[in-house]
Amino acid sequence: MPLPFLDAARRPAVIAMLHVPALPGTARSVLSVPELIDHVLAEAAVYQAHGVDALLLENMHDVPYLKADVGHEVTACLTAVACAVARAAAVPVGVQVLAGANQAALAVAVGASLAFVRVEGFVFGHVADEGWLDACAGPLLRERRRLGADHVAVLADIKKKHAAHAPTADVSLAETAAAAAFAGADGVIVTGVSTGAATAPDDLVAVRGATDLPVLVGSGVTAANVHRYADADAVIVGSDLKAGGHWAQPVEAARVAAFMARARALRSG
Protein backbone atom coordinates (compact mmCIF):
# COMPACT_ATOMS: atom_id res chain seq x y z
CA MET A 1 0.00 0.00 0.00
CA PRO A 2 1.75 3.21 -1.12
CA LEU A 3 1.94 6.12 1.30
CA PRO A 4 1.33 9.52 -0.30
CA PHE A 5 4.07 11.30 1.64
CA LEU A 6 6.73 8.94 0.28
CA ASP A 7 7.11 10.73 -3.03
CA ALA A 8 10.17 12.14 -4.73
CA ALA A 9 9.05 15.75 -4.36
CA ARG A 10 9.08 15.42 -0.58
CA ARG A 11 12.28 13.39 -0.29
CA PRO A 12 13.26 12.96 2.39
CA ALA A 13 9.88 13.01 4.13
CA VAL A 14 10.08 13.51 7.89
CA ILE A 15 8.31 11.06 10.20
CA ALA A 16 8.41 12.37 13.77
CA MET A 17 8.40 10.00 16.73
CA LEU A 18 5.74 10.24 19.41
CA HIS A 19 7.21 8.29 22.32
CA VAL A 20 4.14 7.52 24.41
CA PRO A 21 4.82 7.63 28.19
CA ALA A 22 4.75 4.26 29.94
CA LEU A 23 1.40 2.59 29.40
CA PRO A 24 -0.77 1.07 32.18
CA GLY A 25 0.48 -2.33 33.26
CA THR A 26 4.12 -1.63 32.45
CA ALA A 27 6.92 -1.25 34.97
CA ARG A 28 7.24 2.55 34.83
CA SER A 29 3.61 3.53 34.37
CA VAL A 30 2.52 6.64 36.33
CA LEU A 31 0.00 8.41 34.06
CA SER A 32 -3.67 7.70 33.47
CA VAL A 33 -4.89 7.19 29.91
CA PRO A 34 -6.36 10.73 29.72
CA GLU A 35 -3.01 12.11 30.92
CA LEU A 36 -1.17 10.03 28.32
CA ILE A 37 -3.44 11.39 25.62
CA ASP A 38 -2.91 15.00 26.71
CA HIS A 39 0.87 14.53 26.73
CA VAL A 40 1.01 12.95 23.28
CA LEU A 41 -1.41 15.44 21.72
CA ALA A 42 0.72 18.34 22.97
CA GLU A 43 3.84 16.91 21.33
CA ALA A 44 1.95 16.06 18.14
CA ALA A 45 0.80 19.68 17.94
CA VAL A 46 4.40 20.92 18.11
CA TYR A 47 5.43 18.57 15.32
CA GLN A 48 2.52 19.57 13.09
CA ALA A 49 3.08 23.27 13.68
CA HIS A 50 6.52 22.85 12.10
CA GLY A 51 5.38 20.82 9.11
CA VAL A 52 6.41 17.21 9.68
CA ASP A 53 5.05 14.79 7.08
CA ALA A 54 3.85 11.98 9.34
CA LEU A 55 3.74 10.88 12.98
CA LEU A 56 4.81 7.54 14.43
CA LEU A 57 3.56 6.39 17.83
CA GLU A 58 5.76 4.03 19.82
CA ASN A 59 5.62 2.60 23.35
CA MET A 60 9.33 3.25 23.92
CA HIS A 61 8.85 4.08 27.61
CA ASP A 62 7.44 0.62 28.36
CA VAL A 63 10.90 -0.73 29.23
CA PRO A 64 11.71 -3.46 30.00
CA TYR A 65 9.75 -4.80 27.04
CA LEU A 66 7.87 -8.03 26.68
CA LYS A 67 8.51 -10.15 23.61
CA ALA A 68 5.65 -10.03 21.09
CA ASP A 69 2.83 -10.57 23.63
CA VAL A 70 2.59 -7.16 25.32
CA GLY A 71 -0.77 -7.70 27.04
CA HIS A 72 -4.28 -6.64 26.11
CA GLU A 73 -4.06 -3.57 28.33
CA VAL A 74 -1.15 -2.15 26.33
CA THR A 75 -2.91 -2.73 23.03
CA ALA A 76 -6.16 -1.24 24.32
CA CYS A 77 -4.58 1.83 25.93
CA LEU A 78 -2.31 2.51 22.97
CA THR A 79 -5.36 2.30 20.70
CA ALA A 80 -7.07 4.97 22.82
CA VAL A 81 -4.03 7.22 22.45
CA ALA A 82 -3.79 6.50 18.73
CA CYS A 83 -7.46 7.34 18.16
CA ALA A 84 -6.97 10.74 19.80
CA VAL A 85 -3.87 11.46 17.72
CA ALA A 86 -5.51 10.33 14.49
CA ARG A 87 -8.51 12.60 15.11
CA ALA A 88 -6.24 15.60 15.74
CA ALA A 89 -3.67 14.95 13.04
CA ALA A 90 -3.63 16.50 9.60
CA VAL A 91 -0.86 14.08 8.53
CA PRO A 92 -0.68 10.28 8.33
CA VAL A 93 -0.12 8.44 11.61
CA GLY A 94 1.55 5.08 12.18
CA VAL A 95 2.43 2.88 15.13
CA GLN A 96 5.10 0.49 16.36
CA VAL A 97 4.64 -1.73 19.42
CA LEU A 98 7.77 -2.94 21.21
CA ALA A 99 9.10 -5.47 21.30
CA GLY A 100 8.24 -7.25 18.11
CA ALA A 101 4.51 -6.98 18.86
CA ASN A 102 3.67 -6.57 15.21
CA GLN A 103 0.17 -8.05 15.30
CA ALA A 104 -0.63 -5.78 18.25
CA ALA A 105 0.56 -2.82 16.15
CA LEU A 106 -1.70 -3.94 13.32
CA ALA A 107 -4.63 -4.17 15.75
CA VAL A 108 -3.95 -0.63 16.98
CA ALA A 109 -3.72 0.61 13.39
CA VAL A 110 -7.05 -0.99 12.49
CA GLY A 111 -8.78 0.26 15.65
CA ALA A 112 -7.53 3.82 15.20
CA SER A 113 -7.64 4.00 11.38
CA LEU A 114 -3.89 4.58 11.10
CA ALA A 115 -1.96 4.61 7.83
CA PHE A 116 1.01 2.35 8.58
CA VAL A 117 2.84 0.11 11.02
CA ARG A 118 6.56 -0.20 11.66
CA VAL A 119 7.49 -3.82 12.30
CA GLU A 120 10.50 -5.76 13.55
CA GLY A 121 11.64 -9.12 12.23
CA PHE A 122 9.54 -9.12 9.07
CA VAL A 123 11.99 -11.52 7.43
CA PHE A 124 14.75 -13.57 9.10
CA GLY A 125 14.86 -14.16 12.83
CA HIS A 126 17.23 -12.29 15.11
CA VAL A 127 18.28 -12.01 18.73
CA ALA A 128 16.95 -8.89 20.46
CA ASP A 129 17.28 -7.70 24.06
CA GLU A 130 14.17 -9.76 24.81
CA GLY A 131 15.45 -12.98 23.22
CA TRP A 132 14.92 -14.69 19.89
CA LEU A 133 12.34 -13.08 17.60
CA ASP A 134 10.98 -15.10 14.69
CA ALA A 135 10.20 -13.65 11.29
CA CYS A 136 6.59 -12.51 11.04
CA ALA A 137 5.77 -11.77 7.39
CA GLY A 138 3.48 -14.75 6.82
CA PRO A 139 1.32 -14.46 9.95
CA LEU A 140 1.24 -10.66 9.83
CA LEU A 141 0.10 -10.29 6.23
CA ARG A 142 -2.48 -13.05 6.65
CA GLU A 143 -3.84 -11.20 9.66
CA ARG A 144 -3.88 -7.95 7.69
CA ARG A 145 -5.95 -9.62 4.99
CA ARG A 146 -8.26 -11.28 7.55
CA LEU A 147 -8.96 -7.88 9.13
CA GLY A 148 -9.60 -6.23 5.76
CA ALA A 149 -6.66 -3.92 6.47
CA ASP A 150 -4.66 -4.06 3.26
CA HIS A 151 -4.72 -0.25 3.33
CA VAL A 152 -2.37 -0.30 6.35
CA ALA A 153 1.18 -0.12 4.98
CA VAL A 154 3.88 -2.32 6.52
CA LEU A 155 7.26 -0.63 6.91
CA ALA A 156 9.78 -3.29 7.87
CA ASP A 157 13.06 -2.86 9.73
CA ILE A 158 15.87 -4.95 8.24
CA LYS A 159 18.88 -6.03 10.31
CA LYS A 160 17.36 -3.79 12.98
CA LYS A 161 19.00 -1.87 15.80
CA HIS A 162 19.25 -3.29 19.34
CA ALA A 163 19.71 -6.78 17.95
CA ALA A 164 22.34 -9.36 17.07
CA HIS A 165 22.32 -10.79 13.56
CA ALA A 166 25.02 -13.44 13.81
CA PRO A 167 22.65 -16.24 12.66
CA THR A 168 22.18 -14.34 9.39
CA ALA A 169 25.72 -13.05 9.01
CA ASP A 170 25.93 -14.71 5.59
CA VAL A 171 22.85 -12.76 4.42
CA SER A 172 23.72 -9.20 3.44
CA LEU A 173 21.64 -6.13 4.23
CA ALA A 174 20.81 -5.82 0.54
CA GLU A 175 19.70 -9.46 0.38
CA THR A 176 17.55 -8.91 3.46
CA ALA A 177 15.91 -5.92 1.78
CA ALA A 178 15.20 -8.01 -1.31
CA ALA A 179 13.69 -10.73 0.89
CA ALA A 180 11.44 -8.20 2.61
CA ALA A 181 10.24 -6.97 -0.77
CA PHE A 182 9.59 -10.55 -1.91
CA ALA A 183 7.62 -11.23 1.28
CA GLY A 184 5.35 -8.24 0.74
CA ALA A 185 6.68 -5.28 2.74
CA ASP A 186 5.55 -1.85 1.59
CA GLY A 187 8.84 -0.20 2.57
CA VAL A 188 12.09 -1.05 4.34
CA ILE A 189 13.90 0.73 7.15
CA VAL A 190 17.65 0.81 7.74
CA THR A 191 19.10 1.83 11.10
CA GLY A 192 22.26 2.22 13.12
CA VAL A 193 23.08 -0.12 15.99
CA SER A 194 20.89 1.60 18.59
CA THR A 195 18.43 4.42 19.20
CA GLY A 196 20.14 7.69 18.30
CA ALA A 197 23.04 5.94 16.54
CA ALA A 198 23.61 7.20 13.01
CA THR A 199 22.72 4.96 10.10
CA ALA A 200 25.63 4.30 7.72
CA PRO A 201 25.01 6.13 4.41
CA ASP A 202 26.57 3.17 2.61
CA ASP A 203 23.78 0.99 4.01
CA LEU A 204 21.21 3.30 2.45
CA VAL A 205 23.01 3.03 -0.89
CA ALA A 206 23.16 -0.77 -0.69
CA VAL A 207 19.47 -1.12 0.11
CA ARG A 208 18.45 1.43 -2.51
CA GLY A 209 20.21 -0.74 -5.09
CA ALA A 210 18.48 -3.92 -3.94
CA THR A 211 14.80 -2.95 -4.05
CA ASP A 212 12.33 -0.60 -5.68
CA LEU A 213 10.47 -0.24 -2.39
CA PRO A 214 10.60 3.04 -0.45
CA VAL A 215 13.71 3.10 1.75
CA LEU A 216 13.57 4.86 5.11
CA VAL A 217 16.33 5.74 7.57
CA GLY A 218 15.27 4.81 11.09
CA SER A 219 17.87 6.03 13.58
CA GLY A 220 20.45 8.70 14.28
CA VAL A 221 19.23 11.35 11.86
CA THR A 222 19.93 14.92 13.04
CA ALA A 223 19.70 18.42 11.64
CA ALA A 224 23.48 18.28 11.24
CA ASN A 225 23.60 15.04 9.24
CA VAL A 226 20.25 14.81 7.44
CA HIS A 227 21.97 15.87 4.20
CA ARG A 228 23.72 12.48 4.24
CA TYR A 229 20.31 10.84 3.77
CA ALA A 230 18.96 13.05 1.00
CA ASP A 231 18.31 9.97 -1.14
CA ALA A 232 16.10 8.33 1.50
CA ASP A 233 12.38 8.38 0.84
CA ALA A 234 11.88 9.30 4.49
CA VAL A 235 13.73 9.73 7.74
CA ILE A 236 12.25 8.69 11.08
CA VAL A 237 13.40 11.17 13.72
CA GLY A 238 12.97 11.15 17.48
CA SER A 239 16.05 11.89 19.57
CA ASP A 240 17.20 14.99 17.68
CA LEU A 241 13.81 16.63 18.14
CA LYS A 242 13.92 16.25 21.93
CA ALA A 243 15.55 18.41 24.60
CA GLY A 244 19.27 17.64 24.75
CA GLY A 245 18.93 15.29 21.78
CA HIS A 246 17.74 12.42 24.00
CA TRP A 247 14.70 10.34 23.10
CA ALA A 248 13.28 10.28 26.64
CA GLN A 249 13.08 14.08 26.96
CA PRO A 250 10.19 16.33 25.86
CA VAL A 251 9.86 17.55 22.29
CA GLU A 252 11.60 20.93 21.86
CA ALA A 253 10.04 23.30 19.34
CA ALA A 254 13.31 25.00 18.42
CA ARG A 255 14.94 21.68 17.57
CA VAL A 256 11.96 20.65 15.44
CA ALA A 257 12.11 23.98 13.60
CA ALA A 258 15.84 23.61 12.95
CA PHE A 259 15.44 20.07 11.66
CA MET A 260 12.56 20.92 9.35
CA ALA A 261 14.46 23.91 7.96
CA ARG A 262 17.31 21.58 6.95
CA ALA A 263 14.89 19.03 5.48
CA ARG A 264 13.11 21.68 3.39
CA ALA A 265 16.45 22.98 2.16
CA LEU A 266 17.32 19.50 0.89
CA ARG A 267 14.01 19.24 -0.95
CA SER A 268 14.50 22.58 -2.65
CA GLY A 269 17.79 21.61 -4.10
PDB file of N, CA and C in Angstrom, residues 23 33 71-82 108:
ATOM      1  N   LEU A  23       2.814   2.941  29.430  1.00  0.00           N
ATOM      2  CA  LEU A  23       1.398   2.586  29.400  1.00  0.00           C
ATOM      3  C   LEU A  23       0.988   1.797  30.644  1.00  0.00           C
ATOM      4  N   VAL A  33      -4.721   7.109  31.366  1.00  0.00           N
ATOM      5  CA  VAL A  33      -4.890   7.191  29.913  1.00  0.00           C
ATOM      6  C   VAL A  33      -5.229   8.617  29.466  1.00  0.00           C
ATOM      7  N   GLY A  71       0.386  -7.784  26.148  1.00  0.00           N
ATOM      8  CA  GLY A  71      -0.766  -7.698  27.039  1.00  0.00           C
ATOM      9  C   GLY A  71      -1.888  -6.888  26.417  1.00  0.00           C
ATOM     10  N   HIS A  72      -3.118  -7.311  26.689  1.00  0.00           N
ATOM     11  CA  HIS A  72      -4.282  -6.641  26.110  1.00  0.00           C
ATOM     12  C   HIS A  72      -4.389  -5.194  26.574  1.00  0.00           C
ATOM     13  N   GLU A  73      -3.942  -4.934  27.819  1.00  0.00           N
ATOM     14  CA  GLU A  73      -4.064  -3.568  28.333  1.00  0.00           C
ATOM     15  C   GLU A  73      -3.204  -2.588  27.546  1.00  0.00           C
ATOM     16  N   VAL A  74      -2.017  -3.027  27.124  1.00  0.00           N
ATOM     17  CA  VAL A  74      -1.148  -2.154  26.330  1.00  0.00           C
ATOM     18  C   VAL A  74      -1.780  -1.880  24.971  1.00  0.00           C
ATOM     19  N   THR A  75      -2.265  -2.919  24.328  1.00  0.00           N
ATOM     20  CA  THR A  75      -2.907  -2.735  23.028  1.00  0.00           C
ATOM     21  C   THR A  75      -4.118  -1.820  23.137  1.00  0.00           C
ATOM     22  N   ALA A  76      -4.939  -2.038  24.160  1.00  0.00           N
ATOM     23  CA  ALA A  76      -6.156  -1.238  24.319  1.00  0.00           C
ATOM     24  C   ALA A  76      -5.829   0.228  24.618  1.00  0.00           C
ATOM     25  N   CYS A  77      -4.901   0.457  25.554  1.00  0.00           N
ATOM     26  CA  CYS A  77      -4.579   1.834  25.931  1.00  0.00           C
ATOM     27  C   CYS A  77      -3.866   2.574  24.803  1.00  0.00           C
ATOM     28  N   LEU A  78      -2.990   1.873  24.093  1.00  0.00           N
ATOM     29  CA  LEU A  78      -2.313   2.506  22.971  1.00  0.00           C
ATOM     30  C   LEU A  78      -3.305   2.836  21.856  1.00  0.00           C
ATOM     31  N   THR A  79      -4.318   2.008  21.684  1.00  0.00           N
ATOM     32  CA  THR A  79      -5.358   2.303  20.698  1.00  0.00           C
ATOM     33  C   THR A  79      -6.110   3.574  21.079  1.00  0.00           C
ATOM     34  N   ALA A  80      -6.394   3.748  22.369  1.00  0.00           N
ATOM     35  CA  ALA A  80      -7.074   4.966  22.815  1.00  0.00           C
ATOM     36  C   ALA A  80      -6.232   6.201  22.502  1.00  0.00           C
ATOM     37  N   VAL A  81      -4.933   6.112  22.768  1.00  0.00           N
ATOM     38  CA  VAL A  81      -4.032   7.219  22.448  1.00  0.00           C
ATOM     39  C   VAL A  81      -3.999   7.457  20.938  1.00  0.00           C
ATOM     40  N   ALA A  82      -3.885   6.381  20.180  1.00  0.00           N
ATOM     41  CA  ALA A  82      -3.791   6.498  18.725  1.00  0.00           C
ATOM     42  C   ALA A  82      -5.056   7.106  18.131  1.00  0.00           C
ATOM     43  N   VAL A 108      -3.830  -2.053  16.639  1.00  0.00           N
ATOM     44  CA  VAL A 108      -3.949  -0.626  16.976  1.00  0.00           C
ATOM     45  C   VAL A 108      -4.244   0.174  15.712  1.00  0.00           C
TER      46      VAL A 108
END
